[in-house]
Coordinates of C-alpha atoms in Angstrom, one line a residue:
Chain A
X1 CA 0.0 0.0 0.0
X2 CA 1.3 3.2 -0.6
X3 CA 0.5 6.2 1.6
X4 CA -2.8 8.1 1.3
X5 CA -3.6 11.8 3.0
X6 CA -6.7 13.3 3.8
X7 CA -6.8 16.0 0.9
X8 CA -9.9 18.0 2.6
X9 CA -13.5 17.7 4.1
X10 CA -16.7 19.6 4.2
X11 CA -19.9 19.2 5.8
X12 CA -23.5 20.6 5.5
X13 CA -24.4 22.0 9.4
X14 CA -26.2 19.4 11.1
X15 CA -30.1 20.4 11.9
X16 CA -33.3 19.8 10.3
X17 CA -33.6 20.8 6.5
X18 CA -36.8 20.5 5.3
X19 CA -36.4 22.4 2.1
X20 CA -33.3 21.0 1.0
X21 CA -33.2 17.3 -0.2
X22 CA -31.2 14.8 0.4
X23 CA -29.2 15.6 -2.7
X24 CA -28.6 19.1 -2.0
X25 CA -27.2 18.3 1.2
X26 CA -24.6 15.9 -0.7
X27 CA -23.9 18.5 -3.4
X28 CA -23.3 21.3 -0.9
X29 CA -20.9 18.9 1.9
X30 CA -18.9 17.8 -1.5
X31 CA -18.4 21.5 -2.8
X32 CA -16.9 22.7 1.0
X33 CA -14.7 19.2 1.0
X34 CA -13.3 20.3 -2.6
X35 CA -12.6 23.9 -1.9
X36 CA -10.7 22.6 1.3
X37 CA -8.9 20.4 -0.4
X38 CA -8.1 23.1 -3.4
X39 CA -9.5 21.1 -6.0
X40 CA -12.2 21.2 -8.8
X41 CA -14.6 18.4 -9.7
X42 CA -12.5 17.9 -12.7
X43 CA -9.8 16.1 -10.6
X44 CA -12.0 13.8 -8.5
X45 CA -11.1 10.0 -10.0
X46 CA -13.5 8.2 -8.3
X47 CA -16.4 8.5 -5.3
X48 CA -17.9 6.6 -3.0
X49 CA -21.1 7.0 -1.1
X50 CA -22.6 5.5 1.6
X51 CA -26.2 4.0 1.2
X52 CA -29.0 4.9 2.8
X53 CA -32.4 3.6 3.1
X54 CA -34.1 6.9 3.3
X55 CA -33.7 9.5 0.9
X56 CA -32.2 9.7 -2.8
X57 CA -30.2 6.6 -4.8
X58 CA -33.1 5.7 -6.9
X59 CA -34.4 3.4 -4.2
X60 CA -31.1 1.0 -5.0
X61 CA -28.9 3.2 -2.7
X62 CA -26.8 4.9 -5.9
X63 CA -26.2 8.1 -3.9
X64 CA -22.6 8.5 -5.9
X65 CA -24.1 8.2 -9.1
X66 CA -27.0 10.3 -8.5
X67 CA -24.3 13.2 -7.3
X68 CA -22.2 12.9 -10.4
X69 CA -24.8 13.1 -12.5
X70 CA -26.4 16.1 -10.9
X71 CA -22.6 17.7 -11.4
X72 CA -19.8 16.0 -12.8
X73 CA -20.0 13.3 -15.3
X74 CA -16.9 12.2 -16.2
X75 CA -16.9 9.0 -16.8
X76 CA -15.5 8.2 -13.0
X77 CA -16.4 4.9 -11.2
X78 CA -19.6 5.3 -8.8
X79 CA -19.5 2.9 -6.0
X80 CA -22.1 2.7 -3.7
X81 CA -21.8 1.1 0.1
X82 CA -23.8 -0.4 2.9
X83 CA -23.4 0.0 6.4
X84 CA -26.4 1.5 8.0
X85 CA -24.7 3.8 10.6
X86 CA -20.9 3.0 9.4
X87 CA -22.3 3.3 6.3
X88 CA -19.5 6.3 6.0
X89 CA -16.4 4.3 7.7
X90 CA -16.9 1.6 5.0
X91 CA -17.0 4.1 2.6
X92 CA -13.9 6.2 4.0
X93 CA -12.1 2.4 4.1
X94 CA -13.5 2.1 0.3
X95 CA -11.8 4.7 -0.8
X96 CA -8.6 4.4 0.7
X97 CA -8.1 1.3 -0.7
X98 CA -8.6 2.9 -4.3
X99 CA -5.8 5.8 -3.7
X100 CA -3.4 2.9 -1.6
X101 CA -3.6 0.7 -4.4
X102 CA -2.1 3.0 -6.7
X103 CA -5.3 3.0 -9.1
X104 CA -6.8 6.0 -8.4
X105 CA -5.1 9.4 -6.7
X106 CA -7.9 11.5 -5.9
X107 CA -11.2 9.7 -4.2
X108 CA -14.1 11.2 -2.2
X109 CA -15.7 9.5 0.0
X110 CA -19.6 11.1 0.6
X111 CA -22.1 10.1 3.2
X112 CA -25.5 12.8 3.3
X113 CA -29.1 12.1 5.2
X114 CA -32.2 12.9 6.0
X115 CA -33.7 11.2 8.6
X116 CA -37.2 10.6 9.1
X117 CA -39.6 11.9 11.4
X118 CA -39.9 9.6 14.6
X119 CA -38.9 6.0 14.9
X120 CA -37.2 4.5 12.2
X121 CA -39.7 2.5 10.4
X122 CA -38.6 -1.4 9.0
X123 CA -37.8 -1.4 6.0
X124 CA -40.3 -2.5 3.3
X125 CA -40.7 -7.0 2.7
X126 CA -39.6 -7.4 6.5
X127 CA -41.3 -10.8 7.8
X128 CA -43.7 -10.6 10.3
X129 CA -42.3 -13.9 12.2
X130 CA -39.9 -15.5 14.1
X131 CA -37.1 -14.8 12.1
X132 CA -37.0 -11.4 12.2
X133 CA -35.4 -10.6 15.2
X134 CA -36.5 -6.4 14.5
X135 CA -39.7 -7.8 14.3
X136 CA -39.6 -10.0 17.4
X137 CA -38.2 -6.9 19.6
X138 CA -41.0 -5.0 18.8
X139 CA -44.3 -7.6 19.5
X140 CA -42.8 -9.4 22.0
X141 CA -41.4 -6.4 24.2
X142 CA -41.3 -3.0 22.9
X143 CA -37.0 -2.9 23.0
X144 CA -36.8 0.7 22.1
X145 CA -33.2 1.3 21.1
X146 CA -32.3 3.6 24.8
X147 CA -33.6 0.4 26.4
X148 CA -31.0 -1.3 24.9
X149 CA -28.1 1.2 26.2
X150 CA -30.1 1.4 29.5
X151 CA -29.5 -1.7 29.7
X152 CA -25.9 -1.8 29.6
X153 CA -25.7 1.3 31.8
X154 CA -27.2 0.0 34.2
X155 CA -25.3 -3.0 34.5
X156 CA -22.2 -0.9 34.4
X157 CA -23.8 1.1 37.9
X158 CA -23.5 -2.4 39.1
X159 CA -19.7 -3.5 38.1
X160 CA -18.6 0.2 38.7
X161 CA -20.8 1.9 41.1
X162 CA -20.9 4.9 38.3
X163 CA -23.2 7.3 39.9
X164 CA -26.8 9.0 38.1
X165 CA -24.4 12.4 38.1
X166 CA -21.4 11.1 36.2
X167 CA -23.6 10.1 33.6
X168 CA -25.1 13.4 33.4
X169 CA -21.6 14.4 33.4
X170 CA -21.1 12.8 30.3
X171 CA -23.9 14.8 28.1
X172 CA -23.2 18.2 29.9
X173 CA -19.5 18.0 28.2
X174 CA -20.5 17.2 25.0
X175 CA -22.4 20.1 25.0
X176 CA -19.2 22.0 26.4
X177 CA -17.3 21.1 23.5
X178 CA -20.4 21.4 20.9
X179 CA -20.9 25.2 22.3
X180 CA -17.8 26.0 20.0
X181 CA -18.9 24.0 16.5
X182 CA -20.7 25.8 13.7
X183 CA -21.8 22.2 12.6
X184 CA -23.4 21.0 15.8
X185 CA -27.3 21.3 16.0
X186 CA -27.2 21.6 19.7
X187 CA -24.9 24.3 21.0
X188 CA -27.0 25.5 24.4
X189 CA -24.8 24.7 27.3
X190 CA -26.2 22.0 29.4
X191 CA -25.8 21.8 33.3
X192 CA -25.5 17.8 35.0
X193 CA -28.7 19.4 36.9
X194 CA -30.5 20.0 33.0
X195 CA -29.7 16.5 32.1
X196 CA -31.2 15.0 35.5
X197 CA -34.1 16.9 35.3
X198 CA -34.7 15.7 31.5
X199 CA -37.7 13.4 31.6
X200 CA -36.2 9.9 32.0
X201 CA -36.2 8.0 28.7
X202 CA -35.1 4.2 30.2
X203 CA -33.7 4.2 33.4
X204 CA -30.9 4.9 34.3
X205 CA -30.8 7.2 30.8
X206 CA -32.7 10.8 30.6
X207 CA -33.9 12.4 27.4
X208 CA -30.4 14.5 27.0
X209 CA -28.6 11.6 27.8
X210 CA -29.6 9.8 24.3
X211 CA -28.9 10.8 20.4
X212 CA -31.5 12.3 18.9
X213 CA -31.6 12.2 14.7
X214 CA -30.4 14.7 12.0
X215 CA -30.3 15.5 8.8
X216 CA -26.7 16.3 7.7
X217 CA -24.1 15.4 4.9
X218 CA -20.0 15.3 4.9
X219 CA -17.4 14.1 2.5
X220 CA -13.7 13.8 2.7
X221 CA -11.2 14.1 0.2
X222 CA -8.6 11.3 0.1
X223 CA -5.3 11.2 -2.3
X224 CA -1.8 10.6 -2.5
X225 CA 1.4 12.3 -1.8
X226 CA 1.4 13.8 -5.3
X227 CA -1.7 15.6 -4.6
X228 CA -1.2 16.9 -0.9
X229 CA 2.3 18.2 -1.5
X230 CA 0.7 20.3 -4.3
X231 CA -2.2 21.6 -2.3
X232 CA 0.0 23.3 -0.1
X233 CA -2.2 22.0 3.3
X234 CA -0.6 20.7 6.4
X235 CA -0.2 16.7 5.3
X236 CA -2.3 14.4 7.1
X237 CA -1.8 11.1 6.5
X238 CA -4.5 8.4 6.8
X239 CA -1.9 6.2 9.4
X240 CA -5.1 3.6 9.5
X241 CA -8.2 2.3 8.3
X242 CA -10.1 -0.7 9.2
X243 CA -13.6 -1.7 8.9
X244 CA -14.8 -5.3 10.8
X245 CA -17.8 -7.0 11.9
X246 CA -18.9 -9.0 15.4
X247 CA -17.3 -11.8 17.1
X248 CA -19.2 -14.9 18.2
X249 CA -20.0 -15.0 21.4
X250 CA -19.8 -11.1 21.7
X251 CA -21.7 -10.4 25.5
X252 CA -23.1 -6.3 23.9
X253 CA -27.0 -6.1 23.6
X254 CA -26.7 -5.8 20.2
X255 CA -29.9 -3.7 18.5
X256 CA -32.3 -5.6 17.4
X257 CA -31.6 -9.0 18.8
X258 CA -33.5 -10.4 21.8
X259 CA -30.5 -12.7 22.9
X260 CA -26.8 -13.0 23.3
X261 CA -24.8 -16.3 23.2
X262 CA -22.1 -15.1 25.4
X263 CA -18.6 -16.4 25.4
X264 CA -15.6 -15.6 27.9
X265 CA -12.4 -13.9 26.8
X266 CA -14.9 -12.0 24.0
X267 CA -14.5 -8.3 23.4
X268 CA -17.7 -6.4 24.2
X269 CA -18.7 -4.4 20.9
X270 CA -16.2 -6.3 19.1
X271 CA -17.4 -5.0 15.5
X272 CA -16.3 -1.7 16.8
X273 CA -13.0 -2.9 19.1
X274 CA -11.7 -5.0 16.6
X275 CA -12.0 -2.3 13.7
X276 CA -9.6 0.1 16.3
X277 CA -7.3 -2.8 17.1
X278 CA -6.6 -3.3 13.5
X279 CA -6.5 0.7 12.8
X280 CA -4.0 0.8 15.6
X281 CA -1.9 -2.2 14.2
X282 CA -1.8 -0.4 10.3
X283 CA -0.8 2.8 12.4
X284 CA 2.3 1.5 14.5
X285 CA 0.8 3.4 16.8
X286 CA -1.4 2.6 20.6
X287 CA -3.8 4.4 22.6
X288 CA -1.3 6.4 24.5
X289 CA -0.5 7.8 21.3
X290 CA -4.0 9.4 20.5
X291 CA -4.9 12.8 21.6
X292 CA -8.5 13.0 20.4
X293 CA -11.1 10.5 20.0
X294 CA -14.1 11.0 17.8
X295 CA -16.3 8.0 19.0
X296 CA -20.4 7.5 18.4
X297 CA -21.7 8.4 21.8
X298 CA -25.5 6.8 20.9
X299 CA -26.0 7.3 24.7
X300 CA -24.3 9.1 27.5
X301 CA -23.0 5.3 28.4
X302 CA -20.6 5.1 25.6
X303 CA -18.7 7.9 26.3
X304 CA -17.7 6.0 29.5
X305 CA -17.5 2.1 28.4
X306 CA -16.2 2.8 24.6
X307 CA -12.5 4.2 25.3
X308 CA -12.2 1.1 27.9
X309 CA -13.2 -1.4 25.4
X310 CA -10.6 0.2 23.2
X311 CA -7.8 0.0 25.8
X312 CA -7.2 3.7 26.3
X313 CA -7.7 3.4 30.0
X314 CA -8.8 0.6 33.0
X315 CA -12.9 -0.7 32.4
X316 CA -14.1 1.4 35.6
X317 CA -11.7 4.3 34.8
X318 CA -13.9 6.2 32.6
X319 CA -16.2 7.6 35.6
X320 CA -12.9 8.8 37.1
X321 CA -11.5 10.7 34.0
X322 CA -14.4 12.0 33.1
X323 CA -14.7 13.4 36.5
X324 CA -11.4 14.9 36.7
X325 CA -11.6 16.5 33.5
X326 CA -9.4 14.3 31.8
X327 CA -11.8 13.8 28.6
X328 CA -12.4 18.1 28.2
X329 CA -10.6 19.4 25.4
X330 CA -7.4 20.1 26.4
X331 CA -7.4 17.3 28.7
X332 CA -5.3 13.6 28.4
X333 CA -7.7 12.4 26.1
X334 CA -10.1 14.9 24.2
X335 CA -13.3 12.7 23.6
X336 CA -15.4 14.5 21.1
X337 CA -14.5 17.7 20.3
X338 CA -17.1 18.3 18.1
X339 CA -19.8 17.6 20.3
X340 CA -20.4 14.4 19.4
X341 CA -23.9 12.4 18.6
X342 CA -25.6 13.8 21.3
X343 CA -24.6 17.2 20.3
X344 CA -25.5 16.7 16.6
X345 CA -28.3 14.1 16.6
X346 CA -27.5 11.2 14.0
X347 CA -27.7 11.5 10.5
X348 CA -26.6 7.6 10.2
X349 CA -24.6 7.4 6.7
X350 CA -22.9 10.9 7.4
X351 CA -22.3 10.3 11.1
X352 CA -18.7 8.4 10.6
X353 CA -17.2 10.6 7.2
X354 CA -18.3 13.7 9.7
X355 CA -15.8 12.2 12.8
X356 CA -13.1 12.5 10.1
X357 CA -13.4 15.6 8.8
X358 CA -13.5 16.8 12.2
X359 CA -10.2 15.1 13.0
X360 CA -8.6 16.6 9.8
X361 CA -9.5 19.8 11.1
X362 CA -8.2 19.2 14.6
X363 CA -4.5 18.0 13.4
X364 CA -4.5 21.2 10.7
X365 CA -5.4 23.3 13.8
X366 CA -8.7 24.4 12.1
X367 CA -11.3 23.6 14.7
X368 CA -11.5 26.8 15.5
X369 CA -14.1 27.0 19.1
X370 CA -13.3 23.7 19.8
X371 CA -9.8 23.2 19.1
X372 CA -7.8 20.4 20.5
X373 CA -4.2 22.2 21.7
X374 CA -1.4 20.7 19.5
X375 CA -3.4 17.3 18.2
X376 CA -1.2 15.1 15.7
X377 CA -2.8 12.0 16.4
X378 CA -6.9 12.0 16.0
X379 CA -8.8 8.6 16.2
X380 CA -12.5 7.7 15.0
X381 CA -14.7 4.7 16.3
X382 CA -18.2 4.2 14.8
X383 CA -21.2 0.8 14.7
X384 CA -23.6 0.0 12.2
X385 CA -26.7 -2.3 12.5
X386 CA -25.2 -5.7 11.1
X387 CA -22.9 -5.5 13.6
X388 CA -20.7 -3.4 11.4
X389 CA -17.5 -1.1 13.0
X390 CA -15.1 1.3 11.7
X391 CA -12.3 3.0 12.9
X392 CA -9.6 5.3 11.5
X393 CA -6.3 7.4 12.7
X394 CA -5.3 10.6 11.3
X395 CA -1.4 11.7 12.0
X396 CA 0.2 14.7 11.0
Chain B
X1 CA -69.3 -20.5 26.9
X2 CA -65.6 -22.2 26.3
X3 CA -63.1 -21.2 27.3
X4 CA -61.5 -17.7 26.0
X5 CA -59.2 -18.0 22.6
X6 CA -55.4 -17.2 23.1
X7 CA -52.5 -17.0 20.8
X8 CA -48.9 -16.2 21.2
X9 CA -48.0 -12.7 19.5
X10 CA -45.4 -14.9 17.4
X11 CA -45.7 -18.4 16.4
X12 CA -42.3 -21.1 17.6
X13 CA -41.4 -18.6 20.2
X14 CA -42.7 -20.3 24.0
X15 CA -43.9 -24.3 24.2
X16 CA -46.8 -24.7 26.9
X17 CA -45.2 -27.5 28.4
X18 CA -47.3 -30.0 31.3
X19 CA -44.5 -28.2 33.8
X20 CA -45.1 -24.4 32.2
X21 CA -44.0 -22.5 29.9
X22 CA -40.8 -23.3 28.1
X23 CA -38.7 -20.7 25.6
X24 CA -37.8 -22.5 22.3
X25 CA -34.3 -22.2 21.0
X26 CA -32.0 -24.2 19.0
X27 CA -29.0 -26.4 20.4
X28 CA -26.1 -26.7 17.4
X29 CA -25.9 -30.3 17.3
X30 CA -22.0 -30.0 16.6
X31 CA -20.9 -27.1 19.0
X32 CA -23.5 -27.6 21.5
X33 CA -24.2 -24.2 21.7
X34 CA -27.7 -22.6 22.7
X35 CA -29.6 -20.1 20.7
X36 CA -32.7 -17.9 20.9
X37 CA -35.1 -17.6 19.0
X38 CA -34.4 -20.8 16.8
X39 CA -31.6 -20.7 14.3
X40 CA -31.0 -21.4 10.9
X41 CA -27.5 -22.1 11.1
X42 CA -24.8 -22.1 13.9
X43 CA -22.9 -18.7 13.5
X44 CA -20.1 -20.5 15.6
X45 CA -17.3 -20.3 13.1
X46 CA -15.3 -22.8 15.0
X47 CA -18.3 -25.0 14.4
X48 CA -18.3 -27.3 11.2
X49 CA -21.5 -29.3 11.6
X50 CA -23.6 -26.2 11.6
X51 CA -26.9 -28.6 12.8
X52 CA -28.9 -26.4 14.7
X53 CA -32.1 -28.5 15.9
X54 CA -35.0 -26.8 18.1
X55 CA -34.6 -27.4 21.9
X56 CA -36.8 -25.6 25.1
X57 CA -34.5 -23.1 27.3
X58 CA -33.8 -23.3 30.8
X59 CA -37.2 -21.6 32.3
X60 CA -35.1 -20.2 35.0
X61 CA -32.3 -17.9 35.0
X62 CA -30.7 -14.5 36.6
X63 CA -31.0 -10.9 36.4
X64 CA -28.0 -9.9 34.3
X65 CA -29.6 -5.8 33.8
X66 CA -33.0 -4.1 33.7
X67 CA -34.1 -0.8 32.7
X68 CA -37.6 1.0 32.9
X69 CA -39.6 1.5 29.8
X70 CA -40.8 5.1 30.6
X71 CA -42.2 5.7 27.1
X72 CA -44.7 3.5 24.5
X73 CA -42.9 2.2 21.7
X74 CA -44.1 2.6 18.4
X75 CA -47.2 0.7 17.1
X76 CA -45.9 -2.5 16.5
X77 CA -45.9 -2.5 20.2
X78 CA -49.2 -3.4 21.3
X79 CA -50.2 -3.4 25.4
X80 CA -54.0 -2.7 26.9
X81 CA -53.4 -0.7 29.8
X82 CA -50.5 1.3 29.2
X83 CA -48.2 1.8 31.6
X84 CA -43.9 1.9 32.1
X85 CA -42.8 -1.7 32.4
X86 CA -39.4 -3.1 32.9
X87 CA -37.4 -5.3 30.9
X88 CA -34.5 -7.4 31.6
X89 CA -31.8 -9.2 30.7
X90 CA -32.0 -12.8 31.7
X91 CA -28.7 -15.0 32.3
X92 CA -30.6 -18.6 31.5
X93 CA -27.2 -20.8 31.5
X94 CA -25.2 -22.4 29.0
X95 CA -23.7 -19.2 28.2
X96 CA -27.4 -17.3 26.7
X97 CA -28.9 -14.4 27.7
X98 CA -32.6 -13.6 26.9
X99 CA -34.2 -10.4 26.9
X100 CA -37.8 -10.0 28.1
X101 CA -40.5 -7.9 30.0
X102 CA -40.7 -8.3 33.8
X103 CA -43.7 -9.2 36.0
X104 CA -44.9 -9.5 39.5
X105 CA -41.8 -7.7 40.9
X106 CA -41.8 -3.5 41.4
X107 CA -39.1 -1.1 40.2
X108 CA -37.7 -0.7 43.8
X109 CA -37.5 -4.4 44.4
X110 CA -35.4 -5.3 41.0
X111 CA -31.9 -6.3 42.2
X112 CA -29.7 -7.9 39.8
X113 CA -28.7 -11.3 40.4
X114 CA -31.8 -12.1 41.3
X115 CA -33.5 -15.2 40.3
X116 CA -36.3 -15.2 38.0
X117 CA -38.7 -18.0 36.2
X118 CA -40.7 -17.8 32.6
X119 CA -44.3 -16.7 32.2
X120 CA -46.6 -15.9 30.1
X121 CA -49.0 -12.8 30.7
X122 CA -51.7 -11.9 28.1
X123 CA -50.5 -7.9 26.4
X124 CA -53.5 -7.3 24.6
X125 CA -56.6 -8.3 23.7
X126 CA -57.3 -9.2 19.6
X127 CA -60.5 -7.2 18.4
X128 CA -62.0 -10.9 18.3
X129 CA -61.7 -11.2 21.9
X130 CA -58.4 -13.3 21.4
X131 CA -55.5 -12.7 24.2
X132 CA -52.7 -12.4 22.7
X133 CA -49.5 -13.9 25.1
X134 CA -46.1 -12.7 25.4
X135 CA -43.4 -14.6 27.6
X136 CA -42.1 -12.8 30.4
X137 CA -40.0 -13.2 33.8
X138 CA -41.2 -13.0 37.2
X139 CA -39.3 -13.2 40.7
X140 CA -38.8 -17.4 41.2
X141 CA -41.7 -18.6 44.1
X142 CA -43.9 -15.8 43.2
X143 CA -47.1 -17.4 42.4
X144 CA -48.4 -15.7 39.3

């Protein structure tokens, strides 16, 4: 493989966009990523988009080809990836392997949404039966997706004692770091008092305490050597990439199954864990080496349990850090700069290609509001229904 | 008058055994391992047989985690009476865990670890008067 640089990114501000389809929002997130980057369409060799089940692809998910033949057709290859909500990572991983191959020197990578109103409906030919496990979650119990998180957060108050107020610790600092980002939909600072006094959702989680859903749209700007030595921009280099899916025997309430077969010695998450071990291992690099982590905080629980399950600290030692300030911008291990999910509200496809852009701008010192003080080392960590994870380091 | 019609909400999912209720899963023939619901093939992939067959569940098991349903699901979800209800994650054995609604027991008294048997409780009734039956946990020696 030869070595492959994050060119640019752009993104559309997360919110809710009723006037502007799904479309526009991709146009508009791949015109920012291309001025970043100093290019023109003319020199984009190939895209890739990720799929989505909601809006725009001709109902067979062809968001690339739809945006190239709303501006640029020339002739480029169109590829077009699943991954529900690391829809984006498989797409970033896509198009890394096209530059590191050598075919290719200039590849986007594009995720844009618009979510629907409410709960996700199932998708269209679903069986109503046994075998449909999002099917079976519904009739048989009414698993909303909090109650799956509440579930592990509450176990977690019983292996590590971690008290109501840490939690709402958790939310208040995304806010914090969301307070300074343009792109965030929720900027309002939050008090731990706000977040307790949210109506409770599925206990031990409150309304702030859980993602909400977006519309937004972000693409990054991948190409080789040749290409960032030109642009003039601070080089930073995609040190690793990784995309994986779960282990047997994985103990995580994984959404929308009603069981787990649970094995000892298996990573918790291990879709996501295993994607970061192998990012790590194409890196050279460990956790001690990361100064930021962009990471999807679905709940206020994953900001504690994720950077355990990814070996940057002791399972139990989250609470702690948090507590000590040791995840705040500026802190040992920034945790979201941007705000995170909670912050933003998820706009699935987009969610993982907008953790990227915001750790190019972090290592080219461009976060400006919410900037991480000399970051060379930024880390993303994202899950997809399928049990899909991603993961990818930035270095400068 | 007979006696009142009942139905499960989903077919294959709980056996009405002499004894009670039993969940129905699927034991790999080859790895031994235990699924729910019932399988179509063993995802095991140090399994080579891949020979799921359908077996019934331990109908007792413990509290792994619980939370409290504060707010009705969408309309899949059907339940006369609404109301918050917990769910929880049941440890049955043989290395499964089954999630399900709780009964008979209050939020204050939930403690994990505790030990807990399989039910079933009517949710709804059908607009023909059926009862339609979902499986459930309930504090072990509760009569129910």
């Amino acid at each position: 493989m030869r070595p492959v640089y994050a060119l640019g990114a752009g993104a559309h501000p997360w919110g809710k966009w009723p006037e502007k389809p799904q479309l526009q929002l991709a146009l508009e997130a791949m015109s920012a990523a291309l001025a970043d980057a100093g290019i023109v369409w003319a020199e984009v060799q190939g895209l890739v988009a990720a799929s989505s089940r909601f809006e725009g692809g001709m109902g067979w998910g062809l968001h690339a080809n739809e945006v190239v033949q709303a501006v640029a057709e020339q002739g480029i290859p169109c590829i077009n990836v699943g991954g529900a909500c690391a829809a984006g990572a498989i797409a970033l991983q896509t198009a890394h392997a096209l530059v590191a191959s050598g075919q290719y020197d200039v590849v986007a990578a594009l995720g844009a949404e618009r979510m629907p109103k409410g709960f996700i409906p199932r998708p269209p030919g679903s069986a109503d039966d046994r075998s449909d496990n999002d099917f079976l979650r519904w009739v048989a119990m009414g698993a909303t997706n909090p109650a799956y998180w509440a579930i592990e957060a509450r176990r977690r108050q019983h292996e590590h004692g971690t008290s109501e107020r840490t939690l709402a610790q958790a939310s208040a600092l995304m806010r914090r770091n969301a307070g300074g980002n343009r792109l965030a939909r929720y900027r309002d600072p939050i008090s731990e008092e706000d977040v307790l006094a949210s109506p409770m959702v599925a206990d031990p989680l409150h309304l702030l305490q859980i993602c909400p859903v977006s519309d937004g749209a972000a693409a990054v700007i991948l190409g080789s050597e040749d290409y960032v030595r030109r642009s003039g921009k601070a080089a930073v280099r995609v040190a690793g990439c990784a995309v994986g899916s779960g282990q047997f025997g994985d103990p995580a309430r994984r959404i929308p199954t009603i069981s787990s077969t649970v094995r000892d010695g298996v990573a918790h998450t291990s879709e996501v864990t295993g994607a970061v071990r192998a990012a790590f291992e194409l890196a050279g690099i460990g956790p001690e080496d990361v100064d930021l982590l962009e990471m999807a905080d679905n709940s206020a629980w994953h900001i504690l349990a994720w950077p355990e399950l990814f070996g940057f600290y002791e399972p139990g030692q989250g609470d702690w850090m948090l507590e000590q300030g040791k995840l705040a911008i500026g802190g040992e291990l920034a945790i979201n700069p941007s705000g995170g999910f909670l912050s933003f509200g998820e706009a699935t496809t987009a969610q993982a290609l907008l953790q990227v852009s915001e750790v190019l701008w972090q290592l080219r010192g461009e976060a400006h509001g919410h900037q991480v003080p000399e970051a060379k080392v930024g880390m993303t960590a994202v899950l997809g229904l399928g049990a899909n994870g991603g993961s990818v380091i930035l270095t400068r | 008058m007979g006696e009142a019609a009942e139905r499960f909400v989903v077919e294959g999912l709980v056996e009405q055994t002499s004894a009670g209720p039993r969940l129905i899963g699927s034991r790999c023939r080859g790895c031994g391992t235990f699924y729910f619901p019932q399988k179509a093939s063993c995802p095991n992939p140090a399994c080579t047989d891949k020979a799921p067959v359908a077996a019934l569940l331990p109908d007792q098991g413990t509290l792994y985690s619980y939370t409290l349903q504060r707010y009705q699901p969408p309309p899949l979800f059907r339940m006369d009476g609404w109301e918050p209800y917990l769910l929880g994650l049941v440890d049955l054995g043989e290395g499964l865990q089954v999630m399900g609604m709780l009964t008979g027991v209050k939020e204050q008294e939930v403690r994990i670890g505790m030990t807990l048997r399989l039910v079933t409780e009517p949710l709804y009734c059908d607009d023909d008067g059926t009862a339609v039956l979902t499986y459930k946990f309930t504090p072990a020696g509760t009569a129910l």
